[in-house]
Tab-separated table of C-alpha atoms in Angstrom:
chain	number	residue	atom	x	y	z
Y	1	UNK	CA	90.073	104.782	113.580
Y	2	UNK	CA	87.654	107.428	114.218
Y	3	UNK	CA	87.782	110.974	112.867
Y	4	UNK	CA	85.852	112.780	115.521
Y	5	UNK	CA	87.442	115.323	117.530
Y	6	UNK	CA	87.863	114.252	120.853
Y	7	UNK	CA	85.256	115.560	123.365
Y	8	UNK	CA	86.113	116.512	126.724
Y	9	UNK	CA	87.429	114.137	129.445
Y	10	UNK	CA	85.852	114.929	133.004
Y	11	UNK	CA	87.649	113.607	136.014
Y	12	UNK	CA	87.671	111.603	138.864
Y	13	UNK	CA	88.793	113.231	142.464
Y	14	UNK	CA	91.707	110.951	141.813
Y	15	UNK	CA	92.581	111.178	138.217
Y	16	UNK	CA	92.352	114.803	138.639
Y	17	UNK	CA	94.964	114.758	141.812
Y	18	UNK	CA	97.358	112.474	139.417
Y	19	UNK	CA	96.871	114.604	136.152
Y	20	UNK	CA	98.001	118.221	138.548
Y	21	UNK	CA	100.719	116.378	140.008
Y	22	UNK	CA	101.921	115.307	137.041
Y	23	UNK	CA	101.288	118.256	134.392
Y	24	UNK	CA	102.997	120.415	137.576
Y	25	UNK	CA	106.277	118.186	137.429
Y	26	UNK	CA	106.344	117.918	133.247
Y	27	UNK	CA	105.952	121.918	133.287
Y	28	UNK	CA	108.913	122.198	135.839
Y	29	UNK	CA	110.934	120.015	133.636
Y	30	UNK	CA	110.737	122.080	130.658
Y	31	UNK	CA	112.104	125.636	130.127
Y	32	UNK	CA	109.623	128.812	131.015
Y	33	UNK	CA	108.686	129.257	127.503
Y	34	UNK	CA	107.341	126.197	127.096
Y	35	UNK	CA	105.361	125.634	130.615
Y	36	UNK	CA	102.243	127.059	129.799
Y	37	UNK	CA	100.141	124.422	128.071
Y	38	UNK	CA	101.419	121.935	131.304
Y	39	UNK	CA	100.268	124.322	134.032
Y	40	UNK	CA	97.305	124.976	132.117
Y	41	UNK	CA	96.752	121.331	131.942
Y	42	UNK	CA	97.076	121.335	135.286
Y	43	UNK	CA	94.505	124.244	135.944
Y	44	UNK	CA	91.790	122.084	133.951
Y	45	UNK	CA	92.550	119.524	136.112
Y	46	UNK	CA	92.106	121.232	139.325
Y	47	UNK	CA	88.607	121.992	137.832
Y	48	UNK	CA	88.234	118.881	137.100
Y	49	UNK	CA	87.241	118.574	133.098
Y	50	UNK	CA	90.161	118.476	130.071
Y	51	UNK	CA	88.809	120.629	127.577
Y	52	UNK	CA	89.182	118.829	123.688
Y	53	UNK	CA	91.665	121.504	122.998
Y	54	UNK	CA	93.843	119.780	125.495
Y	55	UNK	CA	93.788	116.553	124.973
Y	56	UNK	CA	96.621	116.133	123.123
Y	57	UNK	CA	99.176	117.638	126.052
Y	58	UNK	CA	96.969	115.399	128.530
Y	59	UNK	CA	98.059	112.564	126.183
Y	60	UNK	CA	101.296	113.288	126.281
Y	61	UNK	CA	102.255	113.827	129.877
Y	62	UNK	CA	99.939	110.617	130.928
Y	63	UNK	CA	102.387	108.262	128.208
Y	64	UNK	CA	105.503	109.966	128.948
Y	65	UNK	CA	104.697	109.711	133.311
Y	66	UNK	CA	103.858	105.769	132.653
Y	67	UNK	CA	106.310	105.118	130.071
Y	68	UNK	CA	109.335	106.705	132.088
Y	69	UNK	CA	108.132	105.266	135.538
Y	70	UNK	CA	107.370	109.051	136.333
Y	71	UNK	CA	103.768	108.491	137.679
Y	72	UNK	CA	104.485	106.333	140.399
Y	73	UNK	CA	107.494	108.240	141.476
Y	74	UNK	CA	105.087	111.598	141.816
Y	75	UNK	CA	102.367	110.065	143.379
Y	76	UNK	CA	102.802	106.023	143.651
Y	77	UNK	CA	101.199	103.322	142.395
Y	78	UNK	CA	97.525	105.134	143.191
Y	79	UNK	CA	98.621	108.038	140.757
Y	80	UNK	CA	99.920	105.865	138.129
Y	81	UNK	CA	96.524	103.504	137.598
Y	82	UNK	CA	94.418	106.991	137.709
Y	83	UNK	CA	96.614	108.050	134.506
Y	84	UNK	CA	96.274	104.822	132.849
Y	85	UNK	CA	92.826	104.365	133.034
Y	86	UNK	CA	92.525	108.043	132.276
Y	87	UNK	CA	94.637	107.339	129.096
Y	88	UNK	CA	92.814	104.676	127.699
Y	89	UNK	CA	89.823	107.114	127.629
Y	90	UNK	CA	91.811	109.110	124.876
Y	91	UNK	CA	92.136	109.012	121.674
Y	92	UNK	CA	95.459	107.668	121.788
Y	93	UNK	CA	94.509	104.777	124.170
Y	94	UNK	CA	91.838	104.197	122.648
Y	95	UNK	CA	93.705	103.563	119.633
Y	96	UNK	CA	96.178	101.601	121.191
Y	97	UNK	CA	93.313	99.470	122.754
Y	98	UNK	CA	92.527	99.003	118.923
Y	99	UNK	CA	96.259	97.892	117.832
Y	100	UNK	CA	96.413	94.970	120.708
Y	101	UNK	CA	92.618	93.564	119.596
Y	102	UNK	CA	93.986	93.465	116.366
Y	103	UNK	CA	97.240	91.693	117.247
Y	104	UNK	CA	95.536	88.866	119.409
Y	105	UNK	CA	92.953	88.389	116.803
Y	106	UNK	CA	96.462	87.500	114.703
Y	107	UNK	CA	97.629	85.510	117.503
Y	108	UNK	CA	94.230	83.886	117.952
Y	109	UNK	CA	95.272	82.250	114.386
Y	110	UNK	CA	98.188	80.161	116.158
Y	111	UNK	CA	95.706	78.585	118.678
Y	112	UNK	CA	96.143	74.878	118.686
Y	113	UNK	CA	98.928	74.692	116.376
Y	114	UNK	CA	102.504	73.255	115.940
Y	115	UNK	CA	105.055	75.661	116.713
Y	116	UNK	CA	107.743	75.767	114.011
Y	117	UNK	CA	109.962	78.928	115.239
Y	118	UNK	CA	109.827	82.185	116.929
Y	119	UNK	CA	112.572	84.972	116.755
Y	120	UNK	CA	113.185	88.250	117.740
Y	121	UNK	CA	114.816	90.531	115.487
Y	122	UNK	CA	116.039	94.054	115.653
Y	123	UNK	CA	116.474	97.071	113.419
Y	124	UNK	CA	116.935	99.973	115.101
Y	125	UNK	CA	117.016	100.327	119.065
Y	126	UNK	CA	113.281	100.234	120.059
Y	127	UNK	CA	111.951	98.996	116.494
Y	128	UNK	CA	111.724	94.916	116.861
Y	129	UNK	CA	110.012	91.977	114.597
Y	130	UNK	CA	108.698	88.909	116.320
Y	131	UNK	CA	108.297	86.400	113.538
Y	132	UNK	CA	105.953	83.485	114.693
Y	133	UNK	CA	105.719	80.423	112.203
Y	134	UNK	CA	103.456	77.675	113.089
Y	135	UNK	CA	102.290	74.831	111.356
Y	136	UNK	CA	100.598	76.687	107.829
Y	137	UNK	CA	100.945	80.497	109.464
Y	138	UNK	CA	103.702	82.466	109.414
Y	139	UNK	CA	103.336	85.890	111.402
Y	140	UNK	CA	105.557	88.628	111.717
Y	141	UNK	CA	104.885	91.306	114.840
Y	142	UNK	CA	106.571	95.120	114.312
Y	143	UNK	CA	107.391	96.176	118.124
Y	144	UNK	CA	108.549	100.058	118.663
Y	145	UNK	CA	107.584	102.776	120.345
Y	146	UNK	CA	104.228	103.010	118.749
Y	147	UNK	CA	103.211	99.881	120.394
Y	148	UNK	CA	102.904	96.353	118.668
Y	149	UNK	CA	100.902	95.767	115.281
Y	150	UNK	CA	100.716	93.410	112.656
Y	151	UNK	CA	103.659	93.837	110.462
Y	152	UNK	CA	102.397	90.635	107.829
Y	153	UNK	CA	100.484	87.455	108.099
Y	154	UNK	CA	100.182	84.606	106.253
Y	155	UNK	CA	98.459	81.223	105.638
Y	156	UNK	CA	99.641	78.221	103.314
């Protein structure tokens, strides 16, 4: 995972629509003292660029707006792909982009082989293990609300 700061994020006509709406309706949840960095979020957007200093609150509204369903209630299904593809340009989807690769290179491992078992466990709400054992692999998947990564893997 890179080190750089992040640079700034210049927007389309349309990701810059979906990231006011949005940043306007996250501020106006939260109490006055805390609006500011949302409608200033919002501000950047109108001008269409999200200064480096900001990417972490544009991070934050995008993944909370597409994990709650949020996005497409504001400004339907248009609004909601502008602020994914806008969030895989961040550092956090970018990162996230990283995690799957490296879980379906794991997965790429089971290609062609016997299934043995799969099961789902649980051990917390929201933190889950997918253990995958195939025919000389056994894999076990950690699932929570960082995304999915590759808890172990083994071969014999």
């Amino acid at each position: 995972m890179s080190t750089e700061p992040p640079a700034d994020i210049e927007l389309s006509d349309g990701e810059a629509s979906a990231v006011r709406e949005t940043a306007l309706a996250f501020a106006a949840a939260l109490p006055p003292d805390r609006q500011l960095p949302y409608r200033s979020l919002a501000a950047a957007a109108s001008e269409g660029i999200i200064s480096a200093d900001q990417i972490d609150d544009l991070e934050r509204v995008c993944a909370l707006a597409l994990e709650t369903g949020k996005a497409r209630q504001i400004g339907k299904a248009e609004a909601e792909q502008f602020l994914a593809a806008l969030y895989r340009r961040t550092p956090g989807g970018q990162a996230l982009q990283t995690e799957v690769a490296d879980v379906n290179k794991a997965l790429r491992q089971l290609n062609g082989r016997e299934l043995e078992s799969v099961r789902l466990t649980w051990q917390m709400p929201g933190r889950y293990g997918l253990s995958i054992t195939v025919k000389g692999i056994d894999l076990v998947l950690a699932i929570d609300p960082a995304g999915v990564h590759v808890q172990t893997l083994q071969a014999g």
